Amino acid sequence: MEKTLFEKIADKEIPAEIVYEDDQCVAFRDVNPQAPTHVLVIPREPIPSLESLAETNAPLLGHLWMVIRDVARQEGIAQGGYRVVVNCGQDGGQTVDHLHFHVLGGRPLQWPPG
Ligand code: 5GP
């Protein structure tokens, strides 16, 4: 099966500024940042979306949240606060079919989103 764009980034076939990686996940800067800090955290496993998660993915999800917390600290936005966004499906605005968590910070963020 064709690799997703984010699998290619995780496998370093497409360049990206990787800020963290381990055997389960990769975090890299979004190419079109919406805030001074905009990092995407993805599992290496090409899970298409939140909707396609299985019960067996629960430990991976727990790990991803710990990585998100650590990336926020590493980026210096933990103290000021930040937002984690998962777009799911067409109405959710998902454009890349590989589960990813947006970590946004470095400025006050508006609410609600559009
Ligand atoms: P979505 O809209 O699916 O929630 O988010 C996809 C994100 O991937 C967007 O914020 C977009 O800017 C980012 N993105 C798309 N293509 C690339 C790329 O080739 N490299 C990087 N680093 N980010 C990308």
GROMACS .gro file of N, CA and C and ligand atoms in nm:
model
  366
    1MET      N    1   0.084  -0.120   0.000
    1MET     CA    2   0.000   0.000   0.000
    1MET      C    3   0.087   0.125   0.000
    2GLU      N    4   0.044   0.227  -0.070
    2GLU     CA    5   0.116   0.355  -0.078
    2GLU      C    6   0.131   0.416   0.063
    3LYS      N    7   0.250   0.463   0.094
    3LYS     CA    8   0.270   0.527   0.225
    3LYS      C    9   0.198   0.660   0.229
    4THR      N   10   0.151   0.697   0.348
    4THR     CA   11   0.093   0.831   0.364
    4THR      C   12   0.207   0.933   0.365
    5LEU      N   13   0.170   1.059   0.340
    5LEU     CA   14   0.267   1.169   0.345
    5LEU      C   15   0.343   1.167   0.478
    6PHE      N   16   0.269   1.146   0.587
    6PHE     CA   17   0.333   1.152   0.718
    6PHE      C   18   0.418   1.029   0.745
    7GLU      N   19   0.383   0.914   0.686
    7GLU     CA   20   0.472   0.797   0.696
    7GLU      C   21   0.605   0.828   0.627
    8LYS      N   22   0.595   0.896   0.512
    8LYS     CA   23   0.718   0.931   0.439
    8LYS      C   24   0.803   1.027   0.521
    9ILE      N   25   0.739   1.120   0.593
    9ILE     CA   26   0.814   1.211   0.680
    9ILE      C   27   0.878   1.131   0.794
   10ALA      N   28   0.800   1.040   0.854
   10ALA     CA   29   0.853   0.959   0.965
   10ALA      C   30   0.970   0.873   0.919
   11ASP      N   31   0.964   0.826   0.795
   11ASP     CA   32   1.071   0.741   0.740
   11ASP      C   33   1.184   0.824   0.676
   12LYS      N   34   1.171   0.957   0.686
   12LYS     CA   35   1.273   1.052   0.636
   12LYS      C   36   1.290   1.045   0.484
   13GLU      N   37   1.181   1.010   0.417
   13GLU     CA   38   1.182   1.012   0.270
   13GLU      C   39   1.141   1.150   0.220
   14ILE      N   40   1.071   1.225   0.306
   14ILE     CA   41   1.035   1.364   0.279
   14ILE      C   42   1.090   1.445   0.396
   15PRO      N   43   1.161   1.556   0.366
   15PRO     CA   44   1.221   1.631   0.476
   15PRO      C   45   1.120   1.705   0.563
   16ALA      N   46   1.148   1.712   0.690
   16ALA     CA   47   1.069   1.790   0.786
   16ALA      C   48   1.159   1.817   0.905
   17GLU      N   49   1.125   1.922   0.979
   17GLU     CA   50   1.204   1.952   1.098
   17GLU      C   51   1.150   1.869   1.215
   18ILE      N   52   1.215   1.759   1.238
   18ILE     CA   53   1.171   1.667   1.344
   18ILE      C   54   1.222   1.718   1.478
   19VAL      N   55   1.131   1.730   1.575
   19VAL     CA   56   1.171   1.782   1.707
   19VAL      C   57   1.178   1.671   1.811
   20TYR      N   58   1.118   1.555   1.780
   20TYR     CA   59   1.123   1.440   1.872
   20TYR      C   60   1.086   1.315   1.793
   21GLU      N   61   1.149   1.203   1.826
   21GLU     CA   62   1.106   1.075   1.768
   21GLU      C   63   1.145   0.962   1.860
   22ASP      N   64   1.066   0.857   1.854
   22ASP     CA   65   1.101   0.731   1.923
   22ASP      C   66   1.044   0.616   1.841
   23ASP      N   67   1.041   0.497   1.898
   23ASP     CA   68   0.999   0.381   1.820
   23ASP      C   69   0.851   0.382   1.786
   24GLN      N   70   0.772   0.464   1.857
   24GLN     CA   71   0.626   0.464   1.834
   24GLN      C   72   0.573   0.587   1.763
   25CYS      N   73   0.648   0.698   1.771
   25CYS     CA   74   0.592   0.822   1.717
   25CYS      C   75   0.700   0.920   1.674
   26VAL      N   76   0.655   1.022   1.600
   26VAL     CA   77   0.744   1.127   1.551
   26VAL      C   78   0.671   1.261   1.570
   27ALA      N   79   0.747   1.365   1.607
   27ALA     CA   80   0.692   1.501   1.617
   27ALA      C   81   0.776   1.591   1.527
   28PHE      N   82   0.706   1.669   1.444
   28PHE     CA   83   0.777   1.757   1.350
   28PHE      C   84   0.698   1.886   1.331
   29ARG      N   85   0.768   1.990   1.283
   29ARG     CA   86   0.704   2.120   1.266
   29ARG      C   87   0.611   2.119   1.145
   30ASP      N   88   0.493   2.179   1.163
   30ASP     CA   89   0.397   2.192   1.053
   30ASP      C   90   0.457   2.286   0.947
   31VAL      N   91   0.441   2.250   0.821
   31VAL     CA   92   0.497   2.329   0.711
   31VAL      C   93   0.426   2.464   0.696
   32ASN      N   94   0.305   2.474   0.749
   32ASN     CA   95   0.224   2.596   0.738
   32ASN      C   96   0.176   2.635   0.878
   33PRO      N   97   0.268   2.685   0.962
   33PRO     CA   98   0.236   2.703   1.104
   33PRO      C   99   0.127   2.806   1.129
   34GLN      N  100   0.036   2.772   1.220
   34GLN     CA  101  -0.076   2.859   1.256
   34GLN      C  102  -0.051   2.931   1.388
   35ALA      N  103   0.065   2.912   1.445
   35ALA     CA  104   0.104   2.977   1.571
   35ALA      C  105   0.256   2.972   1.576
   36PRO      N  106   0.319   3.053   1.663
   36PRO     CA  107   0.466   3.050   1.670
   36PRO      C  108   0.522   2.909   1.690
   37THR      N  109   0.454   2.829   1.769
   37THR     CA  110   0.487   2.686   1.778
   37THR      C  111   0.371   2.606   1.719
   38HIS      N  112   0.400   2.526   1.619
   38HIS     CA  113   0.298   2.438   1.560
   38HIS      C  114   0.368   2.308   1.522
   39VAL      N  115   0.351   2.210   1.608
   39VAL     CA  116   0.416   2.080   1.590
   39VAL      C  117   0.307   1.975   1.568
   40LEU      N  118   0.334   1.881   1.481
   40LEU     CA  119   0.244   1.768   1.460
   40LEU      C  120   0.305   1.644   1.524
   41VAL      N  121   0.226   1.574   1.604
   41VAL     CA  122   0.271   1.450   1.667
   41VAL      C  123   0.193   1.336   1.602
   42ILE      N  124   0.265   1.241   1.547
   42ILE     CA  125   0.199   1.130   1.474
   42ILE      C  126   0.251   0.995   1.525
   43PRO      N  127   0.163   0.894   1.523
   43PRO     CA  128   0.213   0.759   1.547
   43PRO      C  129   0.286   0.711   1.421
   44ARG      N  130   0.387   0.627   1.437
   44ARG     CA  131   0.451   0.569   1.317
   44ARG      C  132   0.353   0.479   1.243
   45GLU      N  133   0.267   0.411   1.319
   45GLU     CA  134   0.165   0.326   1.258
   45GLU      C  135   0.066   0.416   1.182
   46PRO      N  136   0.040   0.384   1.055
   46PRO     CA  137  -0.046   0.472   0.975
   46PRO      C  138  -0.195   0.456   1.004
   47ILE      N  139  -0.236   0.491   1.126
   47ILE     CA  140  -0.378   0.489   1.162
   47ILE      C  141  -0.442   0.608   1.090
   48PRO      N  142  -0.546   0.586   1.009
   48PRO     CA  143  -0.598   0.695   0.925
   48PRO      C  144  -0.656   0.814   1.003
   49SER      N  145  -0.727   0.788   1.113
   49SER     CA  146  -0.792   0.899   1.184
   49SER      C  147  -0.833   0.853   1.322
   50LEU      N  148  -0.884   0.949   1.399
   50LEU     CA  149  -0.938   0.918   1.532
   50LEU      C  150  -1.049   0.814   1.520
   51GLU      N  151  -1.127   0.826   1.413
   51GLU     CA  152  -1.242   0.738   1.389
   51GLU      C  153  -1.199   0.592   1.370
   52SER      N  154  -1.079   0.572   1.323
   52SER     CA  155  -1.037   0.434   1.294
   52SER      C  156  -0.954   0.372   1.407
   53LEU      N  157  -0.951   0.438   1.523
   53LEU     CA  158  -0.877   0.381   1.636
   53LEU      C  159  -0.941   0.251   1.684
   54ALA      N  160  -0.856   0.159   1.727
   54ALA     CA  161  -0.904   0.034   1.785
   54ALA      C  162  -0.873   0.034   1.935
   55GLU      N  163  -0.943  -0.051   2.009
   55GLU     CA  164  -0.917  -0.064   2.154
   55GLU      C  165  -0.770  -0.093   2.180
   56THR      N  166  -0.710  -0.171   2.090
   56THR     CA  167  -0.569  -0.210   2.108
   56THR      C  168  -0.473  -0.091   2.093
   57ASN      N  169  -0.522   0.021   2.042
   57ASN     CA  170  -0.438   0.140   2.027
   57ASN      C  171  -0.429   0.221   2.157
   58ALA      N  172  -0.501   0.179   2.262
   58ALA     CA  173  -0.505   0.258   2.385
   58ALA      C  174  -0.366   0.286   2.445
   59PRO      N  175  -0.277   0.186   2.456
   59PRO     CA  176  -0.144   0.217   2.511
   59PRO      C  177  -0.067   0.317   2.424
   60LEU      N  178  -0.079   0.304   2.293
   60LEU     CA  179  -0.013   0.399   2.202
   60LEU      C  180  -0.066   0.541   2.226
   61LEU      N  181  -0.197   0.553   2.243
   61LEU     CA  182  -0.255   0.685   2.267
   61LEU      C  183  -0.203   0.747   2.396
   62GLY      N  184  -0.194   0.665   2.500
   62GLY     CA  185  -0.139   0.714   2.626
   62GLY      C  186   0.003   0.766   2.605
   63HIS      N  187   0.080   0.693   2.529
   63HIS     CA  188   0.218   0.735   2.501
   63HIS      C  189   0.219   0.867   2.423
   64LEU      N  190   0.132   0.878   2.323
   64LEU     CA  191   0.127   1.000   2.242
   64LEU      C  192   0.098   1.122   2.330
   65TRP      N  193   0.007   1.108   2.426
   65TRP     CA  194  -0.025   1.222   2.514
   65TRP      C  195   0.095   1.260   2.601
   66MET      N  196   0.172   1.162   2.644
   66MET     CA  197   0.293   1.193   2.722
   66MET      C  198   0.395   1.266   2.635
   67VAL      N  199   0.406   1.222   2.509
   67VAL     CA  200   0.499   1.287   2.415
   67VAL      C  201   0.452   1.430   2.388
   68ILE      N  202   0.321   1.450   2.371
   68ILE     CA  203   0.268   1.585   2.349
   68ILE      C  204   0.306   1.675   2.466
   69ARG      N  205   0.287   1.626   2.586
   69ARG     CA  206   0.324   1.704   2.706
   69ARG      C  207   0.472   1.739   2.703
   70ASP      N  208   0.555   1.641   2.671
   70ASP     CA  209   0.700   1.664   2.672
   70ASP      C  210   0.744   1.758   2.559
   71VAL      N  211   0.681   1.745   2.443
   71VAL     CA  212   0.713   1.835   2.331
   71VAL      C  213   0.677   1.979   2.369
   72ALA      N  214   0.562   1.998   2.432
   72ALA     CA  215   0.522   2.132   2.475
   72ALA      C  216   0.624   2.190   2.573
   73ARG      N  217   0.673   2.109   2.663
   73ARG     CA  218   0.776   2.155   2.757
   73ARG      C  219   0.904   2.191   2.682
   74GLN      N  220   0.943   2.102   2.591
   74GLN     CA  221   1.065   2.121   2.513
   74GLN      C  222   1.058   2.249   2.428
   75GLU      N  223   0.938   2.279   2.379
   75GLU     CA  224   0.918   2.397   2.294
   75GLU      C  225   0.903   2.526   2.375
   76GLY      N  226   0.894   2.511   2.507
   76GLY     CA  227   0.884   2.629   2.594
   76GLY      C  228   0.746   2.690   2.599
   77ILE      N  229   0.642   2.613   2.567
   77ILE     CA  230   0.506   2.667   2.568
   77ILE      C  231   0.421   2.609   2.681
   78ALA      N  232   0.478   2.518   2.758
   78ALA     CA  233   0.399   2.451   2.862
   78ALA      C  234   0.351   2.549   2.969
   79GLN      N  235   0.439   2.641   3.007
   79GLN     CA  236   0.406   2.736   3.112
   79GLN      C  237   0.294   2.831   3.068
   80GLY      N  238   0.307   2.885   2.948
   80GLY     CA  239   0.209   2.983   2.899
   80GLY      C  240   0.079   2.921   2.858
   81GLY      N  241   0.083   2.795   2.823
   81GLY     CA  242  -0.038   2.724   2.779
   81GLY      C  243  -0.037   2.699   2.629
   82TYR      N  244  -0.112   2.602   2.589
   82TYR     CA  245  -0.112   2.561   2.448
   82TYR      C  246  -0.239   2.485   2.419
   83ARG      N  247  -0.258   2.450   2.291
   83ARG     CA  248  -0.378   2.377   2.250
   83ARG      C  249  -0.337   2.254   2.170
   84VAL      N  250  -0.410   2.145   2.191
   84VAL     CA  251  -0.390   2.021   2.114
   84VAL      C  252  -0.517   1.997   2.034
   85VAL      N  253  -0.502   1.981   1.902
   85VAL     CA  254  -0.617   1.968   1.812
   85VAL      C  255  -0.602   1.841   1.730
   86VAL      N  256  -0.712   1.767   1.720
   86VAL     CA  257  -0.718   1.654   1.625
   86VAL      C  258  -0.835   1.680   1.532
   87ASN      N  259  -0.808   1.706   1.407
   87ASN     CA  260  -0.915   1.718   1.308
   87ASN      C  261  -0.950   1.578   1.260
   88CYS      N  262  -1.081   1.550   1.253
   88CYS     CA  263  -1.124   1.415   1.216
   88CYS      C  264  -1.226   1.422   1.103
   89GLY      N  265  -1.190   1.365   0.990
   89GLY     CA  266  -1.284   1.355   0.878
   89GLY      C  267  -1.307   1.487   0.807
   90GLN      N  268  -1.395   1.483   0.711
   90GLN     CA  269  -1.418   1.597   0.621
   90GLN      C  270  -1.466   1.722   0.696
   91ASP      N  271  -1.571   1.707   0.775
   91ASP     CA  272  -1.623   1.824   0.848
   91ASP      C  273  -1.526   1.871   0.956
   92GLY      N  274  -1.443   1.782   1.003
   92GLY     CA  275  -1.344   1.819   1.103
   92GLY      C  276  -1.224   1.891   1.044
   93GLY      N  277  -1.218   1.894   0.910
   93GLY     CA  278  -1.109   1.965   0.843
   93GLY      C  279  -0.982   1.884   0.828
   94GLN      N  280  -0.993   1.752   0.840
   94GLN     CA  281  -0.874   1.667   0.824
   94GLN      C  282  -0.834   1.660   0.677
   95THR      N  283  -0.706   1.688   0.649
   95THR     CA  284  -0.659   1.686   0.510
   95THR      C  285  -0.554   1.578   0.485
   96VAL      N  286  -0.495   1.525   0.590
   96VAL     CA  287  -0.397   1.416   0.575
   96VAL      C  288  -0.449   1.295   0.652
   97ASP      N  289  -0.469   1.185   0.580
   97ASP     CA  290  -0.532   1.067   0.640
   97ASP      C  291  -0.430   0.981   0.714
   98HIS      N  292  -0.368   1.042   0.812
   98HIS     CA  293  -0.276   0.972   0.903
   98HIS      C  294  -0.293   1.046   1.035
   99LEU      N  295  -0.343   0.977   1.136
   99LEU     CA  296  -0.373   1.040   1.266
   99LEU      C  297  -0.262   1.135   1.308
  100HIS      N  298  -0.299   1.257   1.345
  100HIS     CA  299  -0.198   1.353   1.392
  100HIS      C  300  -0.259   1.449   1.491
  101PHE      N  301  -0.178   1.490   1.585
  101PHE     CA  302  -0.216   1.585   1.690
  101PHE      C  303  -0.143   1.715   1.662
  102HIS      N  304  -0.219   1.823   1.643
  102HIS     CA  305  -0.157   1.955   1.630
  102HIS      C  306  -0.127   2.007   1.771
  103VAL      N  307  -0.007   2.052   1.794
  103VAL     CA  308   0.030   2.116   1.921
  103VAL      C  309   0.062   2.262   1.889
  104LEU      N  310  -0.025   2.352   1.937
  104LEU     CA  311  -0.017   2.493   1.899
  104LEU      C  312   0.006   2.580   2.022
  105GLY      N  313   0.097   2.674   2.011
  105GLY     CA  314   0.120   2.764   2.124
  105GLY      C  315   0.213   2.876   2.086
  106GLY      N  316   0.245   2.959   2.187
  106GLY     CA  317   0.336   3.071   2.164
  106GLY      C  318   0.263   3.202   2.143
  107ARG      N  319   0.130   3.198   2.143
  107ARG     CA  320   0.047   3.320   2.139
  107ARG      C  321  -0.088   3.285   2.200
  108PRO      N  322  -0.165   3.387   2.244
  108PRO     CA  323  -0.301   3.356   2.293
  108PRO      C  324  -0.385   3.304   2.177
  109LEU      N  325  -0.455   3.195   2.198
  109LEU     CA  326  -0.535   3.133   2.092
  109LEU      C  327  -0.682   3.168   2.112
  110GLN      N  328  -0.751   3.191   2.002
  110GLN     CA  329  -0.892   3.228   2.008
  110GLN      C  330  -0.979   3.104   2.026
  111TRP      N  331  -1.099   3.127   2.077
  111TRP     CA  332  -1.199   3.020   2.090
  111TRP      C  333  -1.337   3.081   2.068
  112PRO      N  334  -1.431   3.020   2.000
  112PRO     CA  335  -1.422   2.888   1.938
  112PRO      C  336  -1.351   2.892   1.803
  113PRO      N  337  -1.305   2.775   1.755
  113PRO     CA  338  -1.248   2.768   1.621
  113PRO      C  339  -1.358   2.790   1.517
  114GLY      N  340  -1.322   2.819   1.394
  114GLY     CA  341  -1.421   2.847   1.290
  114GLY      C  342  -1.492   2.725   1.240
  1155GP     P1  343  -0.511   1.843   0.904
  1155GP     O1  344  -0.573   1.953   0.821
  1155GP     O2  345  -0.518   1.710   0.833
  1155GP     O3  346  -0.560   1.838   1.045
  1155GP     O4  347  -0.359   1.882   0.919
  1155GP     C1  348  -0.263   1.853   0.824
  1155GP     C2  349  -0.145   1.943   0.853
  1155GP     O5  350  -0.034   1.893   0.785
  1155GP     C3  351  -0.165   2.087   0.807
  1155GP     O6  352  -0.154   2.175   0.918
  1155GP     C4  353  -0.055   2.109   0.705
  1155GP     O7  354   0.001   2.237   0.709
  1155GP     C5  355   0.045   2.000   0.741
  1155GP     N1  356   0.123   1.952   0.629
  1155GP     C6  357   0.075   1.917   0.505
  1155GP     N2  358   0.175   1.875   0.427
  1155GP     C7  359   0.289   1.883   0.503
  1155GP     C8  360   0.427   1.855   0.474
  1155GP     O8  361   0.464   1.810   0.365
  1155GP     N3  362   0.516   1.876   0.574
  1155GP     C9  363   0.477   1.924   0.697
  1155GP     N4  364   0.575   1.943   0.786
  1155GP     N5  365   0.348   1.952   0.726
  1155GP    C10  366   0.256   1.933   0.629
   0.00000   0.00000   0.00000
